[in-house]
Structures are given as C-alpha cells and as structure tokens.
Coordinates of C-alpha atoms and ligand atoms in Angstrom, one line a residue:
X1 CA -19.4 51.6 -11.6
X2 CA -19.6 53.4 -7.8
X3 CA -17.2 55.7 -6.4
X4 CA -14.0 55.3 -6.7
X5 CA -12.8 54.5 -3.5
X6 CA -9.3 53.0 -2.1
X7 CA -9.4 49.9 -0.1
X8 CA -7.5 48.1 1.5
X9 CA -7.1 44.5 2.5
X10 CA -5.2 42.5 5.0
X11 CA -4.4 39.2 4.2
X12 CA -3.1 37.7 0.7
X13 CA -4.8 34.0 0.9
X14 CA -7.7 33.0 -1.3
X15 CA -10.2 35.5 -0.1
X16 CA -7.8 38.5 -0.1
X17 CA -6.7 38.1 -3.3
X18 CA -10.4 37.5 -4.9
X19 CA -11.7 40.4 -3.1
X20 CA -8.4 42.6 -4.7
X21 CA -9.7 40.9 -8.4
X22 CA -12.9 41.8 -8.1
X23 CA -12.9 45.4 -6.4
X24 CA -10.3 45.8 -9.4
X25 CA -12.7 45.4 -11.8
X26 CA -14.9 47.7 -9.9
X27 CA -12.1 50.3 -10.8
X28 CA -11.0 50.7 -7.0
X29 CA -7.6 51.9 -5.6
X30 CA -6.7 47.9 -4.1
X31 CA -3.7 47.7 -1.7
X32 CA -2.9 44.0 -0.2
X33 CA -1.4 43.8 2.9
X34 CA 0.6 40.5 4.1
X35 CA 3.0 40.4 6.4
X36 CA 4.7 37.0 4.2
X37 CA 7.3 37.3 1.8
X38 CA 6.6 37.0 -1.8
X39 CA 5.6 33.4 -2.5
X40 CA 5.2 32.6 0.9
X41 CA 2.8 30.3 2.2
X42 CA -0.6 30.5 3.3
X43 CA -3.5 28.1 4.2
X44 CA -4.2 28.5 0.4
X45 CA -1.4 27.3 -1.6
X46 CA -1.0 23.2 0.1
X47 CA -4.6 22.8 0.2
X48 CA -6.4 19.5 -1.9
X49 CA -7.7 22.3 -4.8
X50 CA -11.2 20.8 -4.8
X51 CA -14.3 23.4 -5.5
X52 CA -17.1 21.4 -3.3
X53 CA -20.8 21.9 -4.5
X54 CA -21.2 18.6 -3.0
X55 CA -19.8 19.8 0.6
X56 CA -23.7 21.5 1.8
X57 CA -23.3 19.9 5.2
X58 CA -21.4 22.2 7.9
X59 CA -18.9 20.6 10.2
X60 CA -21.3 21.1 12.8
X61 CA -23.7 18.8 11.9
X62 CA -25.9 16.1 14.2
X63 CA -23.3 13.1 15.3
X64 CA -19.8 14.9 14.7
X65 CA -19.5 15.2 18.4
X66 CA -20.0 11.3 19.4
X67 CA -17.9 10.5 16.0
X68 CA -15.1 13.4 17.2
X69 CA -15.2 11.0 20.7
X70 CA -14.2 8.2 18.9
X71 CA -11.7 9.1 16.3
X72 CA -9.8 11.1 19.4
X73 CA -8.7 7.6 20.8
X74 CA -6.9 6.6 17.6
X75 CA -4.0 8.9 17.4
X76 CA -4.3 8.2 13.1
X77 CA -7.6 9.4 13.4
X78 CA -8.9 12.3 10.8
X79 CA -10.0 14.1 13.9
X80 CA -8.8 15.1 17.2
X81 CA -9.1 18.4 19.5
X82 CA -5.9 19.8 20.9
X83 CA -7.3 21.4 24.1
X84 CA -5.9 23.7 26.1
X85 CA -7.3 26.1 28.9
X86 CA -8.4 29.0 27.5
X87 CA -12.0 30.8 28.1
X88 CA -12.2 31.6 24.0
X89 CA -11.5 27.8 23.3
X90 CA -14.3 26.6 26.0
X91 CA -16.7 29.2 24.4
X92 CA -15.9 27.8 20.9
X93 CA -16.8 24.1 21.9
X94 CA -20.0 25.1 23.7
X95 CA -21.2 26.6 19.9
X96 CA -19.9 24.2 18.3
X97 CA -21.8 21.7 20.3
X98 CA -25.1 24.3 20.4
X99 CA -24.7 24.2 16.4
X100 CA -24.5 20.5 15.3
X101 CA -28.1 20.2 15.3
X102 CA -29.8 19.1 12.0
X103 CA -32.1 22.0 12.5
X104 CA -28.8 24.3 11.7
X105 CA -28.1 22.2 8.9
X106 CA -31.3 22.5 7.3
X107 CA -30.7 26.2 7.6
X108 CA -27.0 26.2 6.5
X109 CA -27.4 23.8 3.9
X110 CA -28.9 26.1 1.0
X111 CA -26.6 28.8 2.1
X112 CA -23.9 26.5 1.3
X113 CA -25.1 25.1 -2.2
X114 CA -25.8 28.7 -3.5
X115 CA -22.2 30.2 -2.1
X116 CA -20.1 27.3 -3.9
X117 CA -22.4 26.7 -7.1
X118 CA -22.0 30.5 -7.5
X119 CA -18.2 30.3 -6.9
X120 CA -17.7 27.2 -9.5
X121 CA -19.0 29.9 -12.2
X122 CA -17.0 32.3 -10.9
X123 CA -13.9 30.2 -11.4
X124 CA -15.2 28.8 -15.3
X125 CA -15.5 32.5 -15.4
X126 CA -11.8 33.2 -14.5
X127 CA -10.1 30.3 -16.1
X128 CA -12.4 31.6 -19.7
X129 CA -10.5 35.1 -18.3
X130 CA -7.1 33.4 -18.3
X131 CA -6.3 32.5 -14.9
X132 CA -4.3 29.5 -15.3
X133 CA -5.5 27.0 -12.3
X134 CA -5.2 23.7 -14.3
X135 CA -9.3 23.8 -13.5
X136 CA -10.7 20.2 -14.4
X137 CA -14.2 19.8 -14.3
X138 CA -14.7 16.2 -14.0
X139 CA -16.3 15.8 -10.5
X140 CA -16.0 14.2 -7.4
X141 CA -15.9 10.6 -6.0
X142 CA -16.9 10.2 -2.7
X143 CA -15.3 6.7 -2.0
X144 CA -16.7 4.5 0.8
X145 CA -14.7 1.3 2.1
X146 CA -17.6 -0.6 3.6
X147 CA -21.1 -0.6 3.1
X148 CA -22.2 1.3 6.1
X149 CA -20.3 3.8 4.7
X150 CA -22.0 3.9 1.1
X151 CA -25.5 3.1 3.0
X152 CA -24.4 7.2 4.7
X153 CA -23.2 8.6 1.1
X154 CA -26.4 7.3 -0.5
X155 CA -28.7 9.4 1.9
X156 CA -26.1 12.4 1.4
X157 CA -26.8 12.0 -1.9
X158 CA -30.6 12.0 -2.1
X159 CA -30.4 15.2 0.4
X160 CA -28.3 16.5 -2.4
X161 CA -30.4 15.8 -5.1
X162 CA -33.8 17.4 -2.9
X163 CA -31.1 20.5 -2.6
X164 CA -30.6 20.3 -7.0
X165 CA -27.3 19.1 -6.7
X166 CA -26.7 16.3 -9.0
X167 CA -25.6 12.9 -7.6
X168 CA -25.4 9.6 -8.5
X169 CA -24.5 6.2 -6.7
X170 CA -22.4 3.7 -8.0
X171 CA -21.2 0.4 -7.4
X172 CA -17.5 -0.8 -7.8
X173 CA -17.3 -1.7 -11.1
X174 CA -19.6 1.3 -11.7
X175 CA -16.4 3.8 -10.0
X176 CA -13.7 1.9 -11.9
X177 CA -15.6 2.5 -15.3
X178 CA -15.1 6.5 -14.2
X179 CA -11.6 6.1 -13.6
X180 CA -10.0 3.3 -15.2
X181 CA -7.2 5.2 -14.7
X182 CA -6.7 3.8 -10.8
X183 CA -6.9 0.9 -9.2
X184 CA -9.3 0.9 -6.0
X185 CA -10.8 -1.2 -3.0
X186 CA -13.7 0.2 -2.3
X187 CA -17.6 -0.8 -1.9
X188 CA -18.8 1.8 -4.0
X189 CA -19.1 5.9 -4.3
X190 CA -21.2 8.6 -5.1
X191 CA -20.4 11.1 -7.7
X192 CA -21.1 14.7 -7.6
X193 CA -20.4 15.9 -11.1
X194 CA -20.6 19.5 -10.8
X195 CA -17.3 19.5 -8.1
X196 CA -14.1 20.7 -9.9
X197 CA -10.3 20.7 -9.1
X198 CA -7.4 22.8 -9.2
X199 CA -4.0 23.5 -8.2
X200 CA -4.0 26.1 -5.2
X201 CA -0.4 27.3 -5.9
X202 CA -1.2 27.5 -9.5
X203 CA -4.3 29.7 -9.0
X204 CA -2.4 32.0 -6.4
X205 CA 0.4 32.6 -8.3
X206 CA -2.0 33.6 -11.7
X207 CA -4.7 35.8 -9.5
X208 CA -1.4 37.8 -8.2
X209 CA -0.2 38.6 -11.8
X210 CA -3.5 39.5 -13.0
X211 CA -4.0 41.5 -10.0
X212 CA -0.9 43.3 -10.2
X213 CA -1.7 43.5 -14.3
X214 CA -4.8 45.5 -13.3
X215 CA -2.9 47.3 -11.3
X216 CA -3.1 46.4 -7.2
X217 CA -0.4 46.3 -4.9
X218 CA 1.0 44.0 -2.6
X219 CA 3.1 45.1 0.2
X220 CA 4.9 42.1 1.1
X221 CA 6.4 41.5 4.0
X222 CA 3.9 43.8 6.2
X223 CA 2.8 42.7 9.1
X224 CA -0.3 44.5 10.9
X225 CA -0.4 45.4 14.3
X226 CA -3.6 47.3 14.8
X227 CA -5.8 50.0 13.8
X228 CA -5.7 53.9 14.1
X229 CA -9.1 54.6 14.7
X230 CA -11.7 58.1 14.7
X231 CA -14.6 57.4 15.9
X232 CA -16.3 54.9 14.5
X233 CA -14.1 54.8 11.3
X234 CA -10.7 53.0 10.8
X235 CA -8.4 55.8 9.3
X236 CA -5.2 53.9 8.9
X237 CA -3.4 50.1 9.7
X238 CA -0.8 50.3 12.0
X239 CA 1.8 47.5 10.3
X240 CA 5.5 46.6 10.9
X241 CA 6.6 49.2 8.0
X242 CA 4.6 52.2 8.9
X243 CA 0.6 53.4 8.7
X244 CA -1.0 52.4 5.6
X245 CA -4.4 54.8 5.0
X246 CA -7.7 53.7 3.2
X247 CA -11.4 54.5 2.5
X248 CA -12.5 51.3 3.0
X249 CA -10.8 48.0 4.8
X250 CA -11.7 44.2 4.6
X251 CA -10.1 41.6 6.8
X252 CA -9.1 38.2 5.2
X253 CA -6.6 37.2 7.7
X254 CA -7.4 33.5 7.6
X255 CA -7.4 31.7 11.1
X256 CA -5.7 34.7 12.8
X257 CA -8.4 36.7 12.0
X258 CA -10.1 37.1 15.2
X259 CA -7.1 37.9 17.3
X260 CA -7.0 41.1 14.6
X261 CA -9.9 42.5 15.3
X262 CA -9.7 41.8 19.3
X263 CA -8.5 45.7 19.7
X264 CA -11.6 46.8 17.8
X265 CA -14.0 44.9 20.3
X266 CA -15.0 42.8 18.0
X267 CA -15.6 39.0 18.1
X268 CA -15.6 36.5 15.2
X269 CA -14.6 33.2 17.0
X270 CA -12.2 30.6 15.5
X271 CA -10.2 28.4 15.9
X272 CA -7.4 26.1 13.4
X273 CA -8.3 23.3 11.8
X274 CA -5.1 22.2 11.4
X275 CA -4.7 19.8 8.5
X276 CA -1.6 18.1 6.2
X277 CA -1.0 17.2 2.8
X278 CA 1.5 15.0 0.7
X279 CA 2.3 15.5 -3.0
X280 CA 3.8 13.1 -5.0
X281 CA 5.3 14.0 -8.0
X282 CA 5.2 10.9 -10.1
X283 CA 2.8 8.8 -8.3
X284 CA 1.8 4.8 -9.6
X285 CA -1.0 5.4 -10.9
X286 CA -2.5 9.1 -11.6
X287 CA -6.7 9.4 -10.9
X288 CA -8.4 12.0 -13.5
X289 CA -11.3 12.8 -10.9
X290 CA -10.7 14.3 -7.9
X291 CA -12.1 12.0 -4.8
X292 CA -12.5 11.6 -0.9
X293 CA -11.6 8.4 1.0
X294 CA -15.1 8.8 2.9
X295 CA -14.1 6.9 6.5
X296 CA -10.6 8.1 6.4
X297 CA -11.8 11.6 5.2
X298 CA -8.7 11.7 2.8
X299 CA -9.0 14.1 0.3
X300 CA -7.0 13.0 -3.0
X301 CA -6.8 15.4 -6.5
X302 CA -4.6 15.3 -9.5
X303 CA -2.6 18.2 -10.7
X304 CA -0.9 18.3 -14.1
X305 CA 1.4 14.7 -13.3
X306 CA 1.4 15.0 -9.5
X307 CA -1.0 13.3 -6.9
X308 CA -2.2 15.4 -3.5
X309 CA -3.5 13.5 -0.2
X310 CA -4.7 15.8 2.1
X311 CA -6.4 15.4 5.6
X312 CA -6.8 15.4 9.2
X313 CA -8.4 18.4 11.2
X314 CA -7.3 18.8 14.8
X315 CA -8.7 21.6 15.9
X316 CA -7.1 24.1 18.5
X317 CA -5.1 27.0 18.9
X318 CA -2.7 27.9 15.7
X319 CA 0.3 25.8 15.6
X320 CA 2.3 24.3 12.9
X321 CA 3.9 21.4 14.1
X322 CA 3.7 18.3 12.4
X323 CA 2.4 15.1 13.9
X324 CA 3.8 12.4 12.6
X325 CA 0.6 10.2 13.8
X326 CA -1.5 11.7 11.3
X327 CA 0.9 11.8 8.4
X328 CA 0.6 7.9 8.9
X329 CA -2.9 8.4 9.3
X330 CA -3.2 9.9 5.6
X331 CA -0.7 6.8 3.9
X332 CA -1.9 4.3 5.7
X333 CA -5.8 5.2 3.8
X334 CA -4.1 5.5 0.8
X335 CA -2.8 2.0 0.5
X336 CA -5.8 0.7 1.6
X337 CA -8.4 2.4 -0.6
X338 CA -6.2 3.0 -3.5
X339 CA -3.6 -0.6 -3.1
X340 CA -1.1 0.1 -5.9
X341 CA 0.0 2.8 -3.5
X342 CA 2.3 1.6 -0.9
X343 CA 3.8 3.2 2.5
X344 CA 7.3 3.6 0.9
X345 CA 6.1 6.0 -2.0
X346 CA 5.4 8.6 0.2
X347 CA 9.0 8.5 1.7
X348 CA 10.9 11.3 1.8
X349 CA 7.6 13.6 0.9
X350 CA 8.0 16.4 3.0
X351 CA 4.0 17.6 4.2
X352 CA 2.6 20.7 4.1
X353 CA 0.7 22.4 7.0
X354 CA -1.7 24.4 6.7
X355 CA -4.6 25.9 9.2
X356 CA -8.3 26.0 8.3
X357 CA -10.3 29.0 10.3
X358 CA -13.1 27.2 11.6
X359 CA -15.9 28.8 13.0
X360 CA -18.2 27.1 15.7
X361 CA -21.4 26.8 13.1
X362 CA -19.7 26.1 9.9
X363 CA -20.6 29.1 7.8
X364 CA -17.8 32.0 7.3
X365 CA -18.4 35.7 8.6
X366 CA -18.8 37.8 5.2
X367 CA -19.9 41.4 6.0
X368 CA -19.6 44.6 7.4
X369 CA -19.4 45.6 11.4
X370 CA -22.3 47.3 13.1
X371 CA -19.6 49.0 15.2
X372 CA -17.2 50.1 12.7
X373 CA -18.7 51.7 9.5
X374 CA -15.4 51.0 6.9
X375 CA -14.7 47.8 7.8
X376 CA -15.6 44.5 6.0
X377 CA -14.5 41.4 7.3
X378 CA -14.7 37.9 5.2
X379 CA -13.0 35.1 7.1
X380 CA -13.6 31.4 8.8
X381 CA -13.7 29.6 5.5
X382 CA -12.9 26.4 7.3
X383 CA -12.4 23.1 5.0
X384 CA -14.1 25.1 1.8
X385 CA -11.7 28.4 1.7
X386 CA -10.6 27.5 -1.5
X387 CA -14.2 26.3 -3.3
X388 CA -15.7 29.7 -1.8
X389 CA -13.1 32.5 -2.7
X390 CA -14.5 33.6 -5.5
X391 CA -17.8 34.4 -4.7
X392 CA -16.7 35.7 -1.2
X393 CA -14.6 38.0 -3.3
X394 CA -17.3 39.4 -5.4
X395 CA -19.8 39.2 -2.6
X396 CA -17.4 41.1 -0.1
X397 CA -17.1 43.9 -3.0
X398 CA -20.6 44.5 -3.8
X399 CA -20.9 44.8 0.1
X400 CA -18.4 47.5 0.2
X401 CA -20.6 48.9 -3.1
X402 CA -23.5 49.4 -1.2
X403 CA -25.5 47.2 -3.8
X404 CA -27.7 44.2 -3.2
X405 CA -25.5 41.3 -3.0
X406 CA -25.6 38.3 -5.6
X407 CA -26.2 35.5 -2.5
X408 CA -27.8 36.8 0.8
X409 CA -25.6 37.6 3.6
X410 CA -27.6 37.9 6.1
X411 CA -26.8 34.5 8.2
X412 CA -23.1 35.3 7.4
X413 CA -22.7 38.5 9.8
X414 CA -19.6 38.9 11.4
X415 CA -21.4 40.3 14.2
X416 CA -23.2 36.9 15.5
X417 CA -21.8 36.0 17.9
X418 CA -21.1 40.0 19.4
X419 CA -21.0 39.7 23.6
Ligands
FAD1 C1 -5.2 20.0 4.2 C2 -6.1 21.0 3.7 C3 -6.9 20.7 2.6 C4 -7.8 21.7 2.2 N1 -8.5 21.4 1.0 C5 -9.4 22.3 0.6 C6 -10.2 22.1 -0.6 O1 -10.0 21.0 -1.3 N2 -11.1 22.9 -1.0 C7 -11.4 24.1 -0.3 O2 -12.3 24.8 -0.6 N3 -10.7 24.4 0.8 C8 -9.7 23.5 1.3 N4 -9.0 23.8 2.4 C9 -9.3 25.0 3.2 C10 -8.7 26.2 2.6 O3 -7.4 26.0 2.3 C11 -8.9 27.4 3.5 O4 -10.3 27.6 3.8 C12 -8.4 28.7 2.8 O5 -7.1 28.6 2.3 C13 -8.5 29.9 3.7 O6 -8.1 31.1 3.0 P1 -7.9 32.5 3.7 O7 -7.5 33.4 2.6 O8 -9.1 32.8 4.6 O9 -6.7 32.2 4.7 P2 -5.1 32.1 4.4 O10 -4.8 31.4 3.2 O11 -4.5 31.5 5.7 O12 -4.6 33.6 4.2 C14 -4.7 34.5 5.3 C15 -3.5 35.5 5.1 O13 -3.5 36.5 6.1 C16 -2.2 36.8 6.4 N5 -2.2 37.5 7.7 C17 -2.7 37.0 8.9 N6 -2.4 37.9 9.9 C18 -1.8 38.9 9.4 C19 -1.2 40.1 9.9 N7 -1.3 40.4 11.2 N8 -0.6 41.0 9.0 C20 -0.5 40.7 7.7 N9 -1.0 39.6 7.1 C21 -1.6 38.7 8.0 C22 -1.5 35.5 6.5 O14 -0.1 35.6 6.4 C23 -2.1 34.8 5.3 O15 -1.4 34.9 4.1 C24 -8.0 22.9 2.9 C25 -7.3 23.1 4.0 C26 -6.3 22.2 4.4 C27 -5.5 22.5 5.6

C-alpha cells in the first residue's frame, strides 16, 4: 500500500464511483463530489447495462461519416448531429472525420479489447465481492435483419476472433435455439459469449453502499465551480457549498467534463451523445441474452422481470430534451425484429435521457495533466461508460499510485489534443 493520501473526485457516475472503490481499497482518504441529489440521475443509471468485449471498433471508424449522411435524412434514424455554430463543435467534427480511418482502428482496436476484457473481471470480481448488479454472463446477440447486414457482422466477427475474442455466427434457427425464450425476425446473428449484462441503477446504488461501508464520502448536492490553484498544483475545489481541499483530484464529470477543466487551460474535447431508453416492466416475452438490433442499432437487455431498449446517438451540445422522433425510432425496431412486441406496449413508458461524452477518436482520456501535477482526469467513455468503469477505476488509481498500470495508458492522454 502507497501513501496515504486524500483524494478527491468530482463526479458520482460510473467512473467516479469505481475510482472511490478502488482508491478505497488502496486505503485513501476518498471524498465524491456531485452536485446531484442523492439518487439522482446520471448518464449511468438509464443506460442498456451491457459490458461490451465485443464493441473493439471506435465510433470513428471508416464509413460512419457517409452512413451518419444517410441516417440524418430519416428523422427515426439511430444517428443524427444537432449542429450548431460553435468553433469547439467545428473542431470536434474535423477529428472526428481525421479519426475514422481504419488505420486508427487498427490502433484503437486492441486498446479496446484489453480495457473491457479487463473490466468484465473486474466486475465477476465485484459481484464474487458482493456488489449486487444482477450480472448475467450469457453474452451478446448481435441481430441483423437482412443479409447485408449479417454479411457486415460476419467480417466483425472474424476481426474479432484474429483480436481473441470469441465469436460465432449463426443462422435463425441457430439464434432461436439460444433464446427460445423470444420470438424474432431476423436473418441471423453473431454471438459474442464473453459480453455480460447488468442493471446500471442496481450497480450504482450497491458500489455507493460499499463505498460508504469502506468509509468514502459523498457530498451530495455540490456543485463545482472551479479550482483554487498554486502553481502548478490544485489546492482546493471551489463548489456551491464552500472549498473542499485534497492531495490528489481526478475528474469524472461525464460529458461536462471539458467545460470543467476550461479554467485550467486544458482541453479534452467532447461532445453528447445523446441517447434514450424505454423499460418495460412486464414485457411479452422476456430475452435471457442481452442483444443489439444491428441496422436499427437498438440495444435490448433483461433485468430481473423488466426489458430495456435503448438507442439513438445525436450528437451535439448537452441537452436533455426528448425527441419524440427517435423514441419512435427505438419501438418501431422493436416490433419489427422482435414481432410479439407491438407499438402500444410501450405506451405510457416514460424514456430516460441520458448523454454519452464522446470524444472525436473513440477512446476515453484516462491520465494525468502535463500542466497540472495533482490532477487525474478519466472521462469521454462514450457508448461503453458502463462496460469500462471498472478498469478505468483501478487504472485511474494505480495512476495516482505512481505504479505501472495494469493496461497501457499511453494512447489515452488527456493531453492529446492540448493547442
Ligand atoms: C441510451 C444509452 C445506453 C447506453 N448503454 C451502455 C451500455 O450498454 N454499456 C456501456 O458500457 N455504456 C453504455 N452507455 C454509456 C454509459 O452510460 C456512459 O458512458 C457512462 O454512464 C458515463 O459515465 P460517467 O461517469 O463518465 O458520466 P456520468 O454518469 O454522466 O457522471 C458524471 C457525473 O458528474 C457530475 N458532474 C458534472 N459536472 C459537475 C459539477 N460541475 N459539479 C459536480 N458534479 C458534476 C454529474 O452530475 C454526473 O453525476 C449508454 C448510454 C446511453 C445514453
């Protein structure tokens, strides 16, 4: 065990809270800071709960711009871009576009693999540990509609194998023998048996009372404003309720990360991937494995007796309003992969919001600052928040440590994009 040091850490989502567990178990002083209420929500409590091995290719990837080009004339469409006028957003695009090469996802891809097959132990670790998630380790279904689409998922699945990720095709009957459980219209899937699924809200809710068993705090309700600075050290948060002091600081503020660190001359760009889901509590028919409506890029998980559909991404500035375009978006490809579901079930589900920090190349900033020697930051999760917070957790603490870290950091800096 290192020093003992106290840390501090704004933001209680996913990766806040699995940076308090594990610098907890390091024996470290851990103060959360979140300017929600108790129980409030987060990008990490509505999310679909799946832990994604299988998800090794970024966002940016070779194609996503002429497919984003398409989908933005349906209004229903998975994806959209909200535009608006602003130099960061430009700036964003322009990486974006500079980064869906497949030479970036030959780089990202085994970054990828390692970060979420380290995290899946991580969370058989914790669940062995008593964190109640409702974990299921039954893999993942990638169902495709048509065979173009299954021709796609069987060269993703051959690129996952040459990565030593486990995949297999199957046909429909094939799918249907998996989970007899519901009824489908599909051409056929691939299935990644190594993916898992939880429920989000069950997993916060357990991580805070462990963390708060081992003895970290949570100030609730405090929002931060800035930093006191000395030098090139961060003495103290400025929040809504006063300074809070530390040693050491990590930022895990989610999408509004890089406005935070704007007064420190820092830049970590981002923007929201906005995205809804819809949870029935007694749906028609009740899947055991998790699985993704591949064209409609519908993401659809079990927990205990409920059913989750979650989708869309429009990406743009932070908002929470609801567009009741893509709400039909997500029923609509229910019903049609899944046909015992019908429009009317999902009446009177109210959808959650929530907002993905996406960075322009896919990959999340874990690590420290050149410019500022106690702070960490570990933000821009984007669609995989969830499947990663475990090892960005342990990873962000052994940073802070000083000790070699358990998956290489390097590509991850926060500082890659610095002016
Ligand atoms: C529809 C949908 C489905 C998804 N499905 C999956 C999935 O199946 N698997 C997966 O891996 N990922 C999934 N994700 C992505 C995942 O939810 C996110 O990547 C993840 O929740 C991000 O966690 P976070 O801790 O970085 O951010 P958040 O959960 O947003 O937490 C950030 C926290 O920082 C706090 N904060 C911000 N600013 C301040 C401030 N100034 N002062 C104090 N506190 C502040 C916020 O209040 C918030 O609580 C999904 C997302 C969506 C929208």
């Amino acid at each position: 065990m290192g020093t003992k040091k106290d840390l501090v850490i704004v933001g209680g989502g996913i990766i806040g809270l699995s940076t308090a567990y594990f610098a907890l178990e390091k024996g470290w002083n851990v103060t959360v800071v979140e300017r929600n209420a108790p129980h409030g929500d987060n990008c990490s409590q509505g999310n679909s709960g799946m832990i994604v091995p299988s998800h090794f290719v970024p966002l940016a990837a070779p194609g996503i711009m002429g497919q984003a080009i398409r989908w933005m004339r349906d209004p229903e469409s998975p994806f959209s871009l909200k535009p608006s006028l602003s130099l960061d957003m430009l700036k964003w695009g322009l990486r974006f576009y500079l980064a869906s090469t497949r030479a970036q996802v030959d780089q990202a891809a085994p970054i990828l693999r390692d970060l979420n097959l380290a995290s899946r132990d991580l969370y058989i670790r914790w669940s062995e540990a008593g964190i109640d998630s409702g974990l299921a380790k039954k893999g993942l279904l990638m169902l495709c509609k048509t065979d173009t689409m299954l021709h796609e998922e069987k060269e993703l699945a051959q690129e996952a194998r040459d990565l030593g990720i486990p995949a297999q095709v199957l046909d429909a009957k094939e799918t249907a023998a998996l989970d007899p459980n519901v009824t489908m219209s599909i051409a056929g899937s691939v299935y990644y048996p190594k993916d898992c699924h939880l429920d989000p809200s069950r997993l916060i809710s357990s991580l805070l009372a462990s963390i708060e068993a081992k003895g970290g705090k949570v100030l609730w309700n405090h929002h931060v404003t800035g930093w006191k600075k000395l030098g090139s050290s961060i003495v103290a948060l400025e929040t809504s309720h006063g300074e809070v002091t530390a040693d050491e600081f990590v930022l895990c503020g989610g999408v509004w990360s890089d406005d935070l660190v704007k007064p420190l001359r820092l830049s970590i760009p981002m923007l929201a991937g906005k995205g809804y889901s819809l949870t029935l509590p007694t749906p028609i028919e009740l899947p055991s494995v998790c699985s993704i409506l591949c064209e409609a890029r519908v993401a659809v998980t079990p927990m205990g007796d409920k059913l989750r559909f979650g989708g869309t991404m429009t990406i743009g500035k932070p908002d929470q309003v609801i567009a009741p375009e893509k709400i039909r978006g997500i029923t609509k490809s229910a019903a049609s992969y899944l046909p015992r579901f019908k429009a009317q079930h999902f009446d009177g589900i109210q959808p959650w919001v929530g907002l993905r920090p996406v960075t322009p190349d896919g990959l999340p900033y874990i690590g420290r600052t050149n410019n500022w020697k106690n702070l960490t930051v570990a933000a821009g999760h984007a669609m995989m928040g969830l499947s990663l917070g475990p090892i960005t957790g342990q990873l962000t603490t052994q940073i802070v440590a000083g000790e070699r870290t358990t998956v290489s950091v390097e590509r991850l800096s926060p500082d890659r994009y610095a002016a």
